[in-house]
Amino acid sequence: KNPNPLNFWRDHQKKFPGLSLLARRLYSIPVSSAGVERQFSFAGLTISQRRSCLDPDTVSDVLFVRSIKKVLQLEPDFFTKC
C-alpha cells in the first residue's frame, strides 16, 4: 500500500495516460490556498438572500464554471497536454 496516490499514477502513467494526467492534477491541488478562500467568498456572493433557493447542483456548476474559466484563460490546453 502506498499512502501517496501520486506515486501510483507516476508509475502507471504509460498504461493510463489520460487518467494519470487527471489524477495528478486533482491530487496535486493544495489543501488550503488563497484560491480556495476566493471560491468560498464567491459562493457567499452567489448565494445571497435573493438567491437563497438555488439548487446546490446549480451553485456547484456556477462555481466550477467560474474556476475553470480562469484556468483555461491562463492555460488553454490545461486538460490536453501530458
Short mmCIF file of C-alpha atoms in Angstrom, two decimals:
data_model
loop_
_atom_site.label_atom_id
_atom_site.label_comp_id
_atom_site.label_asym_id
_atom_site.label_seq_id
_atom_site.Cartn_x
_atom_site.Cartn_y
_atom_site.Cartn_z
CA LYS A 1 0.00 0.00 0.00
CA ASN A 2 1.24 3.41 -0.96
CA PRO A 3 -0.01 6.39 1.08
CA ASN A 4 0.75 8.80 -1.77
CA PRO A 5 -1.51 8.26 -4.81
CA LEU A 6 0.72 10.49 -6.94
CA ASN A 7 3.42 7.79 -6.85
CA PHE A 8 0.98 5.21 -8.21
CA TRP A 9 -0.09 7.44 -11.09
CA ARG A 10 3.51 8.36 -11.90
CA ASP A 11 4.41 4.67 -12.07
CA HIS A 12 1.37 3.81 -14.24
CA GLN A 13 1.23 6.89 -16.49
CA LYS A 14 2.14 4.94 -19.63
CA LYS A 15 -0.61 2.39 -19.05
CA PHE A 16 -3.28 5.02 -18.23
CA PRO A 17 -2.10 8.33 -19.74
CA GLY A 18 -5.41 10.21 -19.57
CA LEU A 19 -6.36 9.04 -16.10
CA SER A 20 -2.83 9.61 -14.90
CA LEU A 21 -2.88 13.23 -16.04
CA LEU A 22 -6.27 13.85 -14.45
CA ALA A 23 -5.28 12.15 -11.18
CA ARG A 24 -2.01 14.06 -10.96
CA ARG A 25 -3.83 17.35 -11.48
CA LEU A 26 -6.51 16.53 -8.91
CA TYR A 27 -4.20 15.10 -6.26
CA SER A 28 -1.74 17.97 -6.54
CA ILE A 29 -4.29 20.63 -5.55
CA PRO A 30 -3.23 22.21 -2.25
CA VAL A 31 -5.49 21.55 0.72
CA SER A 32 -5.73 25.21 1.57
CA SER A 33 -4.84 28.17 -0.56
CA ALA A 34 -5.94 31.66 -1.45
CA GLY A 35 -7.85 30.16 -4.39
CA VAL A 36 -10.00 28.11 -2.05
CA GLU A 37 -10.70 31.18 0.05
CA ARG A 38 -11.76 33.08 -3.07
CA GLN A 39 -14.12 30.23 -4.01
CA PHE A 40 -15.78 30.39 -0.58
CA SER A 41 -16.08 34.15 -0.90
CA PHE A 42 -17.63 33.87 -4.35
CA ALA A 43 -20.00 31.16 -3.11
CA GLY A 44 -21.16 33.56 -0.40
CA LEU A 45 -21.79 36.23 -3.02
CA THR A 46 -23.63 33.78 -5.28
CA ILE A 47 -25.93 32.51 -2.54
CA SER A 48 -27.43 35.79 -1.42
CA GLN A 49 -30.80 36.48 0.18
CA ARG A 50 -32.30 36.90 -3.28
CA ARG A 51 -30.84 33.57 -4.44
CA SER A 52 -31.24 31.53 -1.27
CA CYS A 53 -33.39 28.91 -3.01
CA LEU A 54 -30.78 27.96 -5.62
CA ASP A 55 -30.35 24.25 -6.10
CA PRO A 56 -26.99 23.07 -4.65
CA ASP A 57 -26.09 21.49 -8.01
CA THR A 58 -26.63 24.84 -9.72
CA VAL A 59 -24.36 26.60 -7.22
CA SER A 60 -21.74 23.91 -7.73
CA ASP A 61 -21.97 24.33 -11.50
CA VAL A 62 -21.64 28.12 -11.27
CA LEU A 63 -18.56 27.83 -9.05
CA PHE A 64 -16.99 25.20 -11.32
CA VAL A 65 -17.53 27.22 -14.49
CA ARG A 66 -16.07 30.32 -12.84
CA SER A 67 -12.95 28.50 -11.63
CA ILE A 68 -12.30 26.53 -14.83
CA LYS A 69 -12.79 29.67 -16.94
CA LYS A 70 -9.86 31.36 -15.20
CA VAL A 71 -7.67 28.27 -15.57
CA LEU A 72 -8.42 27.94 -19.28
CA GLN A 73 -7.80 31.64 -19.89
CA LEU A 74 -4.31 31.28 -18.42
CA GLU A 75 -3.60 27.88 -19.96
CA PRO A 76 -5.95 26.90 -22.84
CA ASP A 77 -4.52 23.37 -23.22
CA PHE A 78 -4.67 22.59 -19.48
CA PHE A 79 -6.56 19.31 -19.93
CA THR A 80 -4.98 18.15 -23.16
CA LYS A 81 -1.26 18.36 -22.53
CA CYS A 82 0.62 15.49 -20.94
#
